[in-house]
Coordinates of C-alpha atoms in Angstrom, one line a residue:
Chain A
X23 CA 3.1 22.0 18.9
X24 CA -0.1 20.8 17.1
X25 CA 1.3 17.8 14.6
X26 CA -2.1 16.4 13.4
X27 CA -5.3 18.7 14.0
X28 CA -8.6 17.6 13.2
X29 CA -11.3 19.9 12.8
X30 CA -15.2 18.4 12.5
X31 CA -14.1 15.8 10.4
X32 CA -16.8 13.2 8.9
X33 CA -16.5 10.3 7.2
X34 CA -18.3 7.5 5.2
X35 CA -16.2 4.5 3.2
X36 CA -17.4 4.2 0.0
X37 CA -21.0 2.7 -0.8
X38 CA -21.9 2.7 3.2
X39 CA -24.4 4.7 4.2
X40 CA -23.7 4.9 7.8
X41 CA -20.9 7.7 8.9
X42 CA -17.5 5.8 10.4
X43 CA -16.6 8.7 11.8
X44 CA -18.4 11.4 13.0
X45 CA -17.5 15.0 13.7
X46 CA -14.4 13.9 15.3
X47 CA -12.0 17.2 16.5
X48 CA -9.1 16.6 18.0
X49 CA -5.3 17.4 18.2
X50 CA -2.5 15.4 18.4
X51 CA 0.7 17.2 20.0
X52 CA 4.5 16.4 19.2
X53 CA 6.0 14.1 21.4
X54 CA 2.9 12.7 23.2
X55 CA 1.9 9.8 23.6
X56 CA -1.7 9.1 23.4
X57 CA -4.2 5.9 23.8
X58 CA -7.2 4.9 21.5
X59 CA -9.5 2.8 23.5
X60 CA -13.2 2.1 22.9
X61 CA -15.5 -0.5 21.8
X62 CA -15.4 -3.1 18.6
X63 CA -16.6 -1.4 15.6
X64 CA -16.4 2.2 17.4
X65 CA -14.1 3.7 14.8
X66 CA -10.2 3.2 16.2
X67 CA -8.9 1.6 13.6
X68 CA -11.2 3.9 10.8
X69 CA -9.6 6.9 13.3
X70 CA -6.0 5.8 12.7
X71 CA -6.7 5.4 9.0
X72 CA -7.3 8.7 9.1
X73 CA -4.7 9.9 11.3
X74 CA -2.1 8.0 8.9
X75 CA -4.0 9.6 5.8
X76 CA -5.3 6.4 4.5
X77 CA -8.4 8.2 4.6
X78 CA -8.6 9.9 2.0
X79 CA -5.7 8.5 0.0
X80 CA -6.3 5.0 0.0
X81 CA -9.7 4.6 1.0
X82 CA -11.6 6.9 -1.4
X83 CA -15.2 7.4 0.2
X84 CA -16.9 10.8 1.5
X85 CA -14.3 13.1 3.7
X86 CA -15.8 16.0 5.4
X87 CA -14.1 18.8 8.0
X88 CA -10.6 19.5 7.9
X89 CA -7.3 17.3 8.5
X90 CA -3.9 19.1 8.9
X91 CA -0.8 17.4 9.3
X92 CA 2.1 19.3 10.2
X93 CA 0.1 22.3 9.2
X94 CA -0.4 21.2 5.6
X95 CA -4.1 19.6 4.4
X96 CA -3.7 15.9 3.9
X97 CA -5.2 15.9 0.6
X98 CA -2.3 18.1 -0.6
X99 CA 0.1 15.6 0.7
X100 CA 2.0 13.2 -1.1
X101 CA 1.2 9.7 -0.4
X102 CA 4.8 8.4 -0.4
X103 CA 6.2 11.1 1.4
X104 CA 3.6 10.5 4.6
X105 CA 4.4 6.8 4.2
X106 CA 7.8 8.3 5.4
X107 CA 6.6 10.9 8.0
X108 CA 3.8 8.6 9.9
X109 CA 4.7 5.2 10.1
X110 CA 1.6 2.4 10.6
X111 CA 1.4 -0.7 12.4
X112 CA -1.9 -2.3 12.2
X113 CA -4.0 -5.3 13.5
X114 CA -3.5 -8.5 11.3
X115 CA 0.2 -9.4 11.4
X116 CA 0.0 -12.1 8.3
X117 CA -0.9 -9.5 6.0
X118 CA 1.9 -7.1 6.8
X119 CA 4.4 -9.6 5.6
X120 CA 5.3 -8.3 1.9
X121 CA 5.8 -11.9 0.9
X122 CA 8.5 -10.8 -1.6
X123 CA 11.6 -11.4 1.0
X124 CA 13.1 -14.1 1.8
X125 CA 14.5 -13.4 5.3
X126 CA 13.4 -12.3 8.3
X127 CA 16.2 -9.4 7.5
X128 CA 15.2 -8.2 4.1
X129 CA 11.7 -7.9 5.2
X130 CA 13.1 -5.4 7.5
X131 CA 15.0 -3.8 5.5
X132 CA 12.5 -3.3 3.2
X133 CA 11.1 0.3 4.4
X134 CA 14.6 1.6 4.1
X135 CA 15.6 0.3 0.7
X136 CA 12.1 1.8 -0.5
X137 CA 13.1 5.1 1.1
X138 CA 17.1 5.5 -0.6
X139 CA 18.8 4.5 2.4
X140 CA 22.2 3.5 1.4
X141 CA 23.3 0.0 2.3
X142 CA 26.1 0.5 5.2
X143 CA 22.7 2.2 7.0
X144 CA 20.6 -0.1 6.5
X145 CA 22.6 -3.2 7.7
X146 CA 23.0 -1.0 10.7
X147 CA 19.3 0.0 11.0
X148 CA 18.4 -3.3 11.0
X149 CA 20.9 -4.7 13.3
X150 CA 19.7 -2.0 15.9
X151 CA 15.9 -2.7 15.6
X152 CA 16.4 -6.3 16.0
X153 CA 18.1 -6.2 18.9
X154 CA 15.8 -3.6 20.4
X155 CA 12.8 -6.2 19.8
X156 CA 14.8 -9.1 20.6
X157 CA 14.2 -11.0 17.2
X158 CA 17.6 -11.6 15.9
X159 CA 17.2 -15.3 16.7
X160 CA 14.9 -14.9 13.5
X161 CA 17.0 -12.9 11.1
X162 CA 17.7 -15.8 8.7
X163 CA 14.2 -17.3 8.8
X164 CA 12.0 -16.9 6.0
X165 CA 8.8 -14.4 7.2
X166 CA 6.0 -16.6 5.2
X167 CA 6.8 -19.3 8.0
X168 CA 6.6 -17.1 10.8
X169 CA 3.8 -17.8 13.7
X170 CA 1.5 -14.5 14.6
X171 CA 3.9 -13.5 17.1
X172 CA 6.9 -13.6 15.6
X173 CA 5.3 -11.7 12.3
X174 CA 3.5 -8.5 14.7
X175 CA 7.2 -8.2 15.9
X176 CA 8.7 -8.5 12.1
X177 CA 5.7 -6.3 11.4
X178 CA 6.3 -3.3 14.1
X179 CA 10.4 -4.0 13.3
X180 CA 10.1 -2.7 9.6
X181 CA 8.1 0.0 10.7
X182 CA 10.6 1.3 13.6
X183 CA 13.5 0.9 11.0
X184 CA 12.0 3.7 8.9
X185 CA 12.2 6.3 12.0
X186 CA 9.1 8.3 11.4
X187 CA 8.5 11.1 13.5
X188 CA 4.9 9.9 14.1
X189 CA 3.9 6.1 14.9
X190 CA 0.0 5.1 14.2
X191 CA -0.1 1.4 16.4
X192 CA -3.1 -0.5 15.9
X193 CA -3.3 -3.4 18.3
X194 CA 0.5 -4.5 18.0
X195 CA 0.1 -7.2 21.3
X196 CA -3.1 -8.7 20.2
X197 CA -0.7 -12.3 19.1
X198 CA 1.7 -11.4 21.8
X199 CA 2.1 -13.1 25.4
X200 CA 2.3 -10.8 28.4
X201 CA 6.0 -10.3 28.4
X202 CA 6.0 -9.7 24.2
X203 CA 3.8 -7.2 25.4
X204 CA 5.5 -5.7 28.1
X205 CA 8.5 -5.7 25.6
X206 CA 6.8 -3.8 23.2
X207 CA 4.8 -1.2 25.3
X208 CA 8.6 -0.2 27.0
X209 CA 10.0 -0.2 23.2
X210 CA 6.9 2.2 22.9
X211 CA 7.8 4.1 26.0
X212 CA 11.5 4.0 24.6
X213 CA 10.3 5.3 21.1
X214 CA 8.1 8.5 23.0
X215 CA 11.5 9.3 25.1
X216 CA 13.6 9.5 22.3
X217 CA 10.8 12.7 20.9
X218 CA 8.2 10.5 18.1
X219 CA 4.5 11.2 18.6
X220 CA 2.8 7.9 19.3
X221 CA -1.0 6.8 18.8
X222 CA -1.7 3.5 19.7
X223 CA -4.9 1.6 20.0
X224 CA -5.0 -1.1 22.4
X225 CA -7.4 -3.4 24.7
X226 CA -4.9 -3.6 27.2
X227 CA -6.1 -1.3 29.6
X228 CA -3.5 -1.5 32.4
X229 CA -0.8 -0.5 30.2
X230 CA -2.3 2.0 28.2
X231 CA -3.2 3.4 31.8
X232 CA 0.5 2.7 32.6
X233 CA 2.2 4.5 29.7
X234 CA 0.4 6.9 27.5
X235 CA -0.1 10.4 28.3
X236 CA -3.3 11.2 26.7
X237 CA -7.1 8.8 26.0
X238 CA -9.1 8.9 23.8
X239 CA -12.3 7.1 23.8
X240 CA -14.3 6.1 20.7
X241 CA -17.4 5.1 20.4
X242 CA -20.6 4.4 17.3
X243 CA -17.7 7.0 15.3
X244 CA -17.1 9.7 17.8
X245 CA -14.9 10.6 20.0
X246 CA -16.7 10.6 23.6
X247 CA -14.0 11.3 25.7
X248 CA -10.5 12.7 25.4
X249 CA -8.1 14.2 27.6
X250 CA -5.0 13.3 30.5
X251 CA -5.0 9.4 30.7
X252 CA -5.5 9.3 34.4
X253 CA -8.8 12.2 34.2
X254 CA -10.0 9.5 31.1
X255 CA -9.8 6.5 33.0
X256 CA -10.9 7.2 36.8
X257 CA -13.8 8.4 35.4
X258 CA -16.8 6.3 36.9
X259 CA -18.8 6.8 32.8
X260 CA -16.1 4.9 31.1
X261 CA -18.5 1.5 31.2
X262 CA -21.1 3.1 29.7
X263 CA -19.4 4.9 27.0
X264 CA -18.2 1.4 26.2
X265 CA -14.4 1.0 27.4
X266 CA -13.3 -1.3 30.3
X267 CA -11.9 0.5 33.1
X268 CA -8.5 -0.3 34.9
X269 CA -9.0 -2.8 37.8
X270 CA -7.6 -0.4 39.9
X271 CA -9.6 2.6 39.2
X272 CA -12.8 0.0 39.4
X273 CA -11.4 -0.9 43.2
X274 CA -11.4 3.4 44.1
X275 CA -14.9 3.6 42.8
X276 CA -16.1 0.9 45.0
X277 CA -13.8 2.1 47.7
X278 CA -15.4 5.1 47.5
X279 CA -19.1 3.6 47.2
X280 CA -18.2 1.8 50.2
X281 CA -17.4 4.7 52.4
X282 CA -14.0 4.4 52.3
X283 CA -12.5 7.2 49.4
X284 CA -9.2 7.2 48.5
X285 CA -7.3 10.6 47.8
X286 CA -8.3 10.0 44.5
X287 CA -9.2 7.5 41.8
X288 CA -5.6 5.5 40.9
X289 CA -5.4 4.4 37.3
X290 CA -2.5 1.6 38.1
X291 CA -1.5 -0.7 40.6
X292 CA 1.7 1.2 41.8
X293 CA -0.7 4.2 42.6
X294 CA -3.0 2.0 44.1
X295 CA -1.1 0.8 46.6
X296 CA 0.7 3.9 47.6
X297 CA -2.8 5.4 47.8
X298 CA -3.8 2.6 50.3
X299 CA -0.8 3.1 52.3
X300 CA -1.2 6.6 52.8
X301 CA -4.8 6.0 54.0
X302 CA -4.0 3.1 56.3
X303 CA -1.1 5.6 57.7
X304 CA -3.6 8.5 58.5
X305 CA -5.8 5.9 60.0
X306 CA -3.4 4.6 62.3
Chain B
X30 CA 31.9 -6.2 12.8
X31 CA 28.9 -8.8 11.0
X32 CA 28.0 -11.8 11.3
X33 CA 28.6 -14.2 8.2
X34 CA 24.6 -14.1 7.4
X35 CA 25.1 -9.9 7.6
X36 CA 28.1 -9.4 5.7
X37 CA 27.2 -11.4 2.6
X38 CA 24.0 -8.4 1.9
X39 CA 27.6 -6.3 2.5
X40 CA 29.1 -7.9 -0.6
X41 CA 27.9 -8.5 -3.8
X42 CA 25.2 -11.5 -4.2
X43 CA 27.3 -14.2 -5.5
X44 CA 27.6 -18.2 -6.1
X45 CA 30.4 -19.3 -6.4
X46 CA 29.7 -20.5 -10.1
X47 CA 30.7 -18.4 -12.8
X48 CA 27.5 -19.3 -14.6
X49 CA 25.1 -18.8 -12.2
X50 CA 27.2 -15.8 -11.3
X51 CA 26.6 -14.6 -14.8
X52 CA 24.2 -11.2 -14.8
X53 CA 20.8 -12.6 -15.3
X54 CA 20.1 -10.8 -18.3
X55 CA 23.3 -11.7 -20.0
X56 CA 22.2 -15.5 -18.8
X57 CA 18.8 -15.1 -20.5
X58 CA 20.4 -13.4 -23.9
X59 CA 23.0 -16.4 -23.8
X60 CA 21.0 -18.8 -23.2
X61 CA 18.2 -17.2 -25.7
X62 CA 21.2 -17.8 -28.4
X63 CA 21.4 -21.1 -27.5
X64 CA 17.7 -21.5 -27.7
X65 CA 16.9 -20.6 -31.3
X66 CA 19.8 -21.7 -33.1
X67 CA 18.1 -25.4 -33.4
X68 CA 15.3 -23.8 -35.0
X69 CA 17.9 -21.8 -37.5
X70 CA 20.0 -24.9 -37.8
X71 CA 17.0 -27.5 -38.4
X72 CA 19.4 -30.1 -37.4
X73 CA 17.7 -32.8 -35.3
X74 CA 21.2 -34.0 -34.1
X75 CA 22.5 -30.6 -33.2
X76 CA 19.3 -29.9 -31.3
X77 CA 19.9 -33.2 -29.4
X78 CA 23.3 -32.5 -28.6
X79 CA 22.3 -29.1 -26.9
X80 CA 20.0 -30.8 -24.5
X81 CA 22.8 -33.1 -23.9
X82 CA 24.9 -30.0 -22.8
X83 CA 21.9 -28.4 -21.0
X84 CA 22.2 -31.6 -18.8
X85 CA 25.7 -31.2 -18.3
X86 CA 25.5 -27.2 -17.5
X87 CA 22.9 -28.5 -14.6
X88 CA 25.1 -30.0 -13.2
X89 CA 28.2 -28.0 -13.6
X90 CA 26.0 -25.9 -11.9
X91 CA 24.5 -28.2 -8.8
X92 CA 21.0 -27.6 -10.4
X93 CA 20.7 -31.2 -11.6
X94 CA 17.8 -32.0 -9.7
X95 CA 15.8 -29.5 -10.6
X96 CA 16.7 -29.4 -14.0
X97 CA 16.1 -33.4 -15.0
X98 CA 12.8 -32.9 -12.8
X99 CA 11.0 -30.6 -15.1
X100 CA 13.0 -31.2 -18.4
X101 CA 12.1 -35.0 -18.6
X102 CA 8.6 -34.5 -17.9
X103 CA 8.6 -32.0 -20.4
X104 CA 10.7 -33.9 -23.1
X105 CA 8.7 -37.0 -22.4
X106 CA 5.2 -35.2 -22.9
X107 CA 6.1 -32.8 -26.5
X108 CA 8.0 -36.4 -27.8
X109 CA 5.3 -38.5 -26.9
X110 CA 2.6 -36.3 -28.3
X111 CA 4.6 -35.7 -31.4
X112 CA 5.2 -39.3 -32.2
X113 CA 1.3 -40.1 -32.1
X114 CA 0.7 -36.9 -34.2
X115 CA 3.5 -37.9 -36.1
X116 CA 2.1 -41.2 -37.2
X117 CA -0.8 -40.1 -37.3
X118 CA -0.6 -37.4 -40.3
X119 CA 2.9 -38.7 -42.1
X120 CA 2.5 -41.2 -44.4
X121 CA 5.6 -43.5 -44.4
X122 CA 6.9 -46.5 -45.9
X123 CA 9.4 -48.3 -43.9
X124 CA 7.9 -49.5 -40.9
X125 CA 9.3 -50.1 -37.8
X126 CA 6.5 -51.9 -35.7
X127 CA 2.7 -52.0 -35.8
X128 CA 0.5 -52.0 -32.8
X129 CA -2.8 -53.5 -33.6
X130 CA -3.1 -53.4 -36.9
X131 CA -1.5 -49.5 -36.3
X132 CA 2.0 -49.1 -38.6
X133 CA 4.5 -46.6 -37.0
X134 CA 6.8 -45.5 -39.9
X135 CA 10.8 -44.8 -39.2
X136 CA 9.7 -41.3 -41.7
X137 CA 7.0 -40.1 -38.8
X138 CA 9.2 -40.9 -36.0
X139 CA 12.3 -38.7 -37.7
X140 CA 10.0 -36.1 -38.5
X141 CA 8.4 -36.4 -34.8
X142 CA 12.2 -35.9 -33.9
X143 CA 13.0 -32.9 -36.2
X144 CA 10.2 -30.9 -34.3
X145 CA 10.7 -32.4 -30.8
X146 CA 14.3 -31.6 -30.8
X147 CA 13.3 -28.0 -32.0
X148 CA 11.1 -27.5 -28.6
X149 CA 13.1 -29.1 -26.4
X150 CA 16.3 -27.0 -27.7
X151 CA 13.9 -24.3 -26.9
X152 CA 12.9 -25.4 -23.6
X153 CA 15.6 -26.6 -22.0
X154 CA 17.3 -23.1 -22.1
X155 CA 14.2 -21.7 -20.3
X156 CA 14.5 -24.0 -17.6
X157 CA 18.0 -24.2 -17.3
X158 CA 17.9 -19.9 -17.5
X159 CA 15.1 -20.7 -14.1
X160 CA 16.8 -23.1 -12.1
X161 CA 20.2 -21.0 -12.5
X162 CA 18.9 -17.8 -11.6
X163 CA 16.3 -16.8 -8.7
X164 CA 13.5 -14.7 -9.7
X165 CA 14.4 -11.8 -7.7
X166 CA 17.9 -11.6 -9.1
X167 CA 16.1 -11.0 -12.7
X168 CA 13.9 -8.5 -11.0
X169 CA 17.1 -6.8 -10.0
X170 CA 19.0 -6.8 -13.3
X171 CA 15.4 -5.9 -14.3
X172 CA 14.8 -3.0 -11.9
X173 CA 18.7 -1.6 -12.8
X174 CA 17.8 -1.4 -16.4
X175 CA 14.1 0.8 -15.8
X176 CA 11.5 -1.8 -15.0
X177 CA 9.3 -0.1 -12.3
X178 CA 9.6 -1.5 -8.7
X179 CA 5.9 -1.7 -8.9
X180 CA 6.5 -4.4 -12.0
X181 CA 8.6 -6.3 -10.0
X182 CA 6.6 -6.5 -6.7
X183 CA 3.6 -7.9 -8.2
X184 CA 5.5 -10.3 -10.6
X185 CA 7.4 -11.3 -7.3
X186 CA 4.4 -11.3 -5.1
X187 CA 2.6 -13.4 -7.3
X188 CA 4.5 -16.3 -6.5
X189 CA 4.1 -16.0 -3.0
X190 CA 0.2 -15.6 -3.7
X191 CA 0.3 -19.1 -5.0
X192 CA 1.4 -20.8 -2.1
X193 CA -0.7 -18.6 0.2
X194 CA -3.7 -19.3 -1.5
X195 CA -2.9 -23.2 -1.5
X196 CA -2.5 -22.5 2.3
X197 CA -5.7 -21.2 2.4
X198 CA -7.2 -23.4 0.3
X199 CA -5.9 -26.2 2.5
X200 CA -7.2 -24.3 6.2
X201 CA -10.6 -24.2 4.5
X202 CA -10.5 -27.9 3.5
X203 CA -9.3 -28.6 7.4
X204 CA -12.3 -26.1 8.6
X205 CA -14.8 -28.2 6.7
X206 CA -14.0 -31.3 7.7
X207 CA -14.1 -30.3 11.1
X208 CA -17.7 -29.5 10.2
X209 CA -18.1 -33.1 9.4
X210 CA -18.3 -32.1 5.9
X211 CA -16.8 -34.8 3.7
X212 CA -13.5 -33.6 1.2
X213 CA -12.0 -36.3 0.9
X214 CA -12.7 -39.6 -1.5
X215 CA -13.3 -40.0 -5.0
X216 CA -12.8 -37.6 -7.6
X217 CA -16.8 -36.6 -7.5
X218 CA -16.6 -35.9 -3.4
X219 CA -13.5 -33.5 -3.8
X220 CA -14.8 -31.6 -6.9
X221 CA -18.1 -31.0 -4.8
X222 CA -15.9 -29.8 -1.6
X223 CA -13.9 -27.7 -3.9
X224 CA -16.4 -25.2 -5.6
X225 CA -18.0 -24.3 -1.6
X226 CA -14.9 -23.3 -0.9
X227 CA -14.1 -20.8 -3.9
X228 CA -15.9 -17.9 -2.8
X229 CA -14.8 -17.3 0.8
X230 CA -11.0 -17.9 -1.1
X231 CA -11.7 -15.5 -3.2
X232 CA -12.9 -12.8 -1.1
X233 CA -10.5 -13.5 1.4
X234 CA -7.7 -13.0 -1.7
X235 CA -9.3 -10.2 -2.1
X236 CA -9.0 -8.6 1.4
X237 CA -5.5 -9.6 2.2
X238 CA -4.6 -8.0 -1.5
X239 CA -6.2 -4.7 0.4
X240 CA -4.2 -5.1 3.5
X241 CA -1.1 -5.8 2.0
X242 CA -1.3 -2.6 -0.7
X243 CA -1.7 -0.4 2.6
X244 CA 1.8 -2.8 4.2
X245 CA 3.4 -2.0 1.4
X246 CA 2.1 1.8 1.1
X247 CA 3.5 2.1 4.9
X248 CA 7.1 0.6 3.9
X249 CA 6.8 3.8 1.9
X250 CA 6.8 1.5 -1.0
X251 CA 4.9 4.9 -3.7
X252 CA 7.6 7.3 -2.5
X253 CA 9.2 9.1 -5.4
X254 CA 13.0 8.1 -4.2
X255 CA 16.0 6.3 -5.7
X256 CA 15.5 2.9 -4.5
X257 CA 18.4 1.6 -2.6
X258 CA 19.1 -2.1 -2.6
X259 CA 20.1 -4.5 0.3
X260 CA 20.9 -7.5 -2.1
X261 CA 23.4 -6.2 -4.9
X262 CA 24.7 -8.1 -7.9
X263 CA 28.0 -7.9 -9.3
X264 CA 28.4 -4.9 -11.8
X265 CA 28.8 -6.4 -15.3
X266 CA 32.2 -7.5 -16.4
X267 CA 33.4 -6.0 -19.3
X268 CA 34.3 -9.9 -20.4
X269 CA 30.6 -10.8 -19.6
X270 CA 29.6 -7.8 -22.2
X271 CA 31.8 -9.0 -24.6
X272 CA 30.5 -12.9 -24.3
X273 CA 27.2 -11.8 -24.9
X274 CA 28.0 -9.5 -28.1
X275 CA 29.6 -11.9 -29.5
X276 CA 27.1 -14.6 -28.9
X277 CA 24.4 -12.4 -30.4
X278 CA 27.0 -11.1 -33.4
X279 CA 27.6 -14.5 -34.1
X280 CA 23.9 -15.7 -34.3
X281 CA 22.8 -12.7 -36.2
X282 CA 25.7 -14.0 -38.9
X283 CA 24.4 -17.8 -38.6
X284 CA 20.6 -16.6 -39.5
X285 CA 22.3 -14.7 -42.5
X286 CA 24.7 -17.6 -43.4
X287 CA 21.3 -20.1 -43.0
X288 CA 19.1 -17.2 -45.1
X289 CA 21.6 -17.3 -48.0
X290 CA 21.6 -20.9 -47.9
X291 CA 18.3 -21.6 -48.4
X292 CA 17.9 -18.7 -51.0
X293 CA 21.4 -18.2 -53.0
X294 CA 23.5 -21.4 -52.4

C-alpha cells in the first residue's frame, strides 16, 4: 500500500531561483525500507524534507505536483499531527538537542510528553529505547555536554520513543564509529521488521546495499534512478549519475570486463563470495 | 522495578525542604509579600532585618552560596551608589568625616540607608525566589495555570542559548588564533578580535535557531494534545493555599493600616 506518493512534484526554497527538486515521482510503500543515495547537494536531504512535509510547512518557497501522504494532500495536513505520524532524524546531531532538559532521559522523553503520553508509559518507553541503543550509561548526563556521537544516538532515541509509523533518517552514522553504525543500521533493520516504513539517506554504501529494500538515487534535484536495491546498485551507470558503487558490485564489473562474469553482479560481500564459490566449483 | 535516578520522575519532584518544596508560584507570591512591605513600612531597620532573614532562609535552605554571591554584590553596588548620590544632593549638618575637603553628613548616609534598605528588601526576595526554585519548576507551575508550552520553551531555551553562544563565541576565538590572528592582550586587541567574529555568530545563531524549530517540530512539539509531564510537582497543599491567603490578606490590611496612617491618624 502506497503511504507517501509523489506525483511531478517541483520545488524552489524561497528567494532561490534554481529548482531543489525537480519533477520528482515516486512512491513510497508500507513497510519498506528504502535508501537515498546520491551526490552532495543533489537534493536528499531537500527530498526528505519533503517526504516529512517540512516542505511545504516549514519551509514556505514554491511547491509544485502533488504530495499525498496516506492518501490525504500534505498541505491539508496538520503539522503536529505529521510530527506524530513521520518521525525525522536528520544530519547535525548538536542542533537536535532541545537544550531545555537537563538529562539525557528527559530529552528522550520529550517527544512523548509533547504527544500526551501518560507518565507510567513514558518511564517505560524510554527505558526500552535506551536499552535498544545501548545508551543507558548516559541517562543521567546532561545532553548540552554530550560528544557528536553520543547526541546522534540521544537524537535517533527521542525520535524512536515516539513510534511513528514512518521514520525519515538523514545521515544518522555520519559521528558514529563502525560498530555505532552497525548498531544502528540492525536497530533500523529491527524497526522495518517490526512493520514502520523507513527512508534513510546514507554514504555508507555497503550497508544501505546490505539492508534496504529499495534505492533511490538523487542527483542536480531529480531522482535518476530508483528501484530494487540490488537492480540500483549493480548497475555499471551508478558513477556517472554521481553515487559510489559497492566494492563488491565494482569487483563483478571488472570481473566481468576481465572475462571472467559472475552469475550476476553481487551488491555485498556475503553474495560475493558465494558467487565466487559457485564459479570456482563449476570450474573445477 | 526502577532504578533510584528512574523512580524519582515516578514521584513527585521534591527537596526535601519545605521551602523549596513550596509551589513556585506560592514561593514567588510569598516572597513578593515580603518584598514590598519595606517599601509600605518605610522602616530602614525593618528593611534591614528582612535581609538579615533572607540570609538566614539561604541557608535554611543550603542555597547560601549562591545567595551571599549575588546579594552582596548587589547590596554593595545600590549602597555604594546611594551613599555618593546621597551626599551628593542632601545637604546635612552633622558630619561624620570629610574626604578632601568633601563632608559626608550622618543625614545623607541615613537617607542613603532609607532607600538602600528599600531595594535590597526588594531584591533579596528575587534572588532568594531564584536560587530556591529552578526555572523549569516555575515553567511548570506556570504551564499548569495556562502559560503556553511555547512560552515556556523559549524562556527556557533562552538560557541555554547563552551558554551556547559563549561556546561558540569561544570556538571562534580558538579558530582565529589558530589563524595566527591575535585575540588576546589589551583591552584594544580583544575589542578588535571581537567585532570579526559577530557576524559568522550571528548567522550561525541564526541557523541553529532553524534547525532546532524543525527538532522541536519533530518531537511533535505544535501538536494540539494535552501535554503530559515527566517531572511533576507536588499538587498544592491546602495549608500551602492558606499560607499564601493569608500572607496577601494580611498585606492588603498593612497597605490600608499604613494608607490611614498617613492620611487620617
Amino acid at each position: 500500500m502506497a503511504l507517501i506518493e509523489l506525483q511531478n512534484v517541483t520545488y524552489h526554497y524561497p528567494y532561490v531561483k534554481s529548482a531543489a527538486l525537480q519533477d520528482i515521482s515516486c512512491t513510497i510503500e508500507e513497510g519498506k525500507f528504502y535508501g537515498i543515495i546520491g551526490e552532495n547537494g543533489g537534493g536528499k536531504t531537500s527530498l526528505c524534507n519533503l517526504l516529512r512535509g517540512l516542505i511545504p510547512h516549514f519551509y514556505q518557497g514554491k511547491l509544485e505536483g502533488k504530495v499525498t501522504i496516506a492518501g490525504t494532500d500534505v498541505m491539508e495536513w496538520d503539522t503536529g499531527k505529521l510530527a506524530a505520524k513521520i518521525g525525522y532524524v536528520f544530519q547535525n546531531p548538536f542542533t537536535q538537542i532541545s537544550g531545555i532538559k537537563e538529562t539525557v532521559f528527559e530529552e528522550i522523553a520529550m517527544g512523548l510528553e509533547n504527544l500526551g503520553v501518560p507518565k507510567k508509559e513514558m518511564v517505560d518507553e524510554v527505558l526500552r529505547v535506551m536499552k535498544l541503543l545501548n545508551i543507558e550509561e548516559l541517562m543521567e548526563k546532561n545532553p548540552n555536554a554530550l560528544s557528536g556521537g553520543q547526541r546522534q544516538r540521544v537524537a535517533f532515541a527521542s525520535i524512536l520513543a515516539m513510534n511513528s509509523d514512518i521514520l525519515v533518517i538523514d545521515e544518522p552514522t555520519s559521528q558514529l564509529d563502525p560498530q555505532g553504525t552497525q548498531d544502528v543500521f540492525e536497530i533500523i533493520q529491527m524497526l522495518k521488521a517490526s512493520g514502520k516504513t523507513i527512508i534513510l539517506v546514507e554514504h555508507k554504501i555497503d550497508l544501505i546495499a546490505r539492508y534496504c529494500d529499495e534505492v533511490i538515487v538523487m542527483q542536480g534535484g531529480r531522482i535518476v534512478k530508483q528501484g530494487p536495491t540490488a537492480e540500483v546498485l549493480s548497475s555499471p551507470e551508478l558513477p556517472e549519475l554521481g553515487a559510489v558503487a559497492p566494492q563488491v558490485s565494482q569487483f563483478g564489473h571488472a570481473m566481468a570486463a576481465a572475462g571472467m562474469p559472475l552469475d550476476h553482479i553481487p551488491i555485498t560481500i556475503e553474495e560475493a563470495i558465494e558467487l565466487i564459490q559457485k564459479q570456482k566449483g563449476a570450474a573445477k | 522495578m526502577y532504578s533510584e535516578f528512574v523512580q524519582k520522575f515516578l514521584d513527585y519532584q521534591t527537596y526535601g525542604n519545605p521551602f523549596k518544596d513550596l509551589n513556585p508560584l506560592s514561593k514567588l507570591n510569598l516572597l513578593l509579600v515580603l518584598a514590598f512591605i519595606p517599601l509600605v513600612a518605610q522602616h530602614t531597620v525593618f528593611a534591614f532585618c528582612l535581609c538579615i532573614g533572607y540570609y538566614v532562609l539561604a541557608v535554611y535552605i543550603g542555597e547560601f552560596k549562591y545567595f551571599n554571591g549575588i546579594f552582596t554584590k548587589v547590596a554593595i553596588t545600590v549602597l555604594l551608589f546611594l551613599l555618593i548620590l546621597r551626599q551628593l544632593t542632601v545637604e546635612g549638618t552633622t558630619v561624620l568625616f570629610s574626604v578632601f575637603g568633601w563632608k559626608w553628613t550622618l543625614e545623607a548616609v541615613l537617607k542613603a540607608l532609607d532607600l538602600g534598605g528599600i531595594i535590597l528588601g526588594f531584591s533579596g526576595a528575587i534572588i532568594l525566589f531564584y536560587a530556591s526554585t529552578p526555572m523549569r519548576d516555575l515553567m511548570y507551575a506556570l504551564e499548569q495555570k495556562g502559560v503556553s508550552h511555547t512560552t515556556s520553551y523559549i524562556i527556557l531555551a533562552s538560557f541555554q542559548t547563552i551558554t551556547d553562544l559563549n561556546a561558540s563565541v569561544n570556538t571562534i576565538f580558538e579558530s582565529q588564533k589558530a589563524r595566527g590572528i591575535e585575540v588576546e592582550g589589551n583591552i584594544l586587541t580583544r575589542v578588535k578580535a571581537f567585532f570579526p567574529i559577530l557576524s559568522p555568530l550571528l548567522l550561525g545563531a541564526m541557523s541553529s535557531a532553524e534547525e532546532k524549530s524543525i527538532a522541536m517540530d519533530a518531537r511533535a512539539f505544535s501538536i494540539d494534545t494535552n501535554h503530559s509531564f515527566l517531572r511533576e510537582l507536588r499538587p498544592v497543599p491546602r495549608w500551602e493555599k492558606a499560607l499564601v491567603l493569608g500572607a496577601n490578606v494580611f498585606f492588603v490590611a498593612f497597605c490600608v493600616f499604613r494608607l490611614l496612617q498617613m492620611f487620617v491618624f
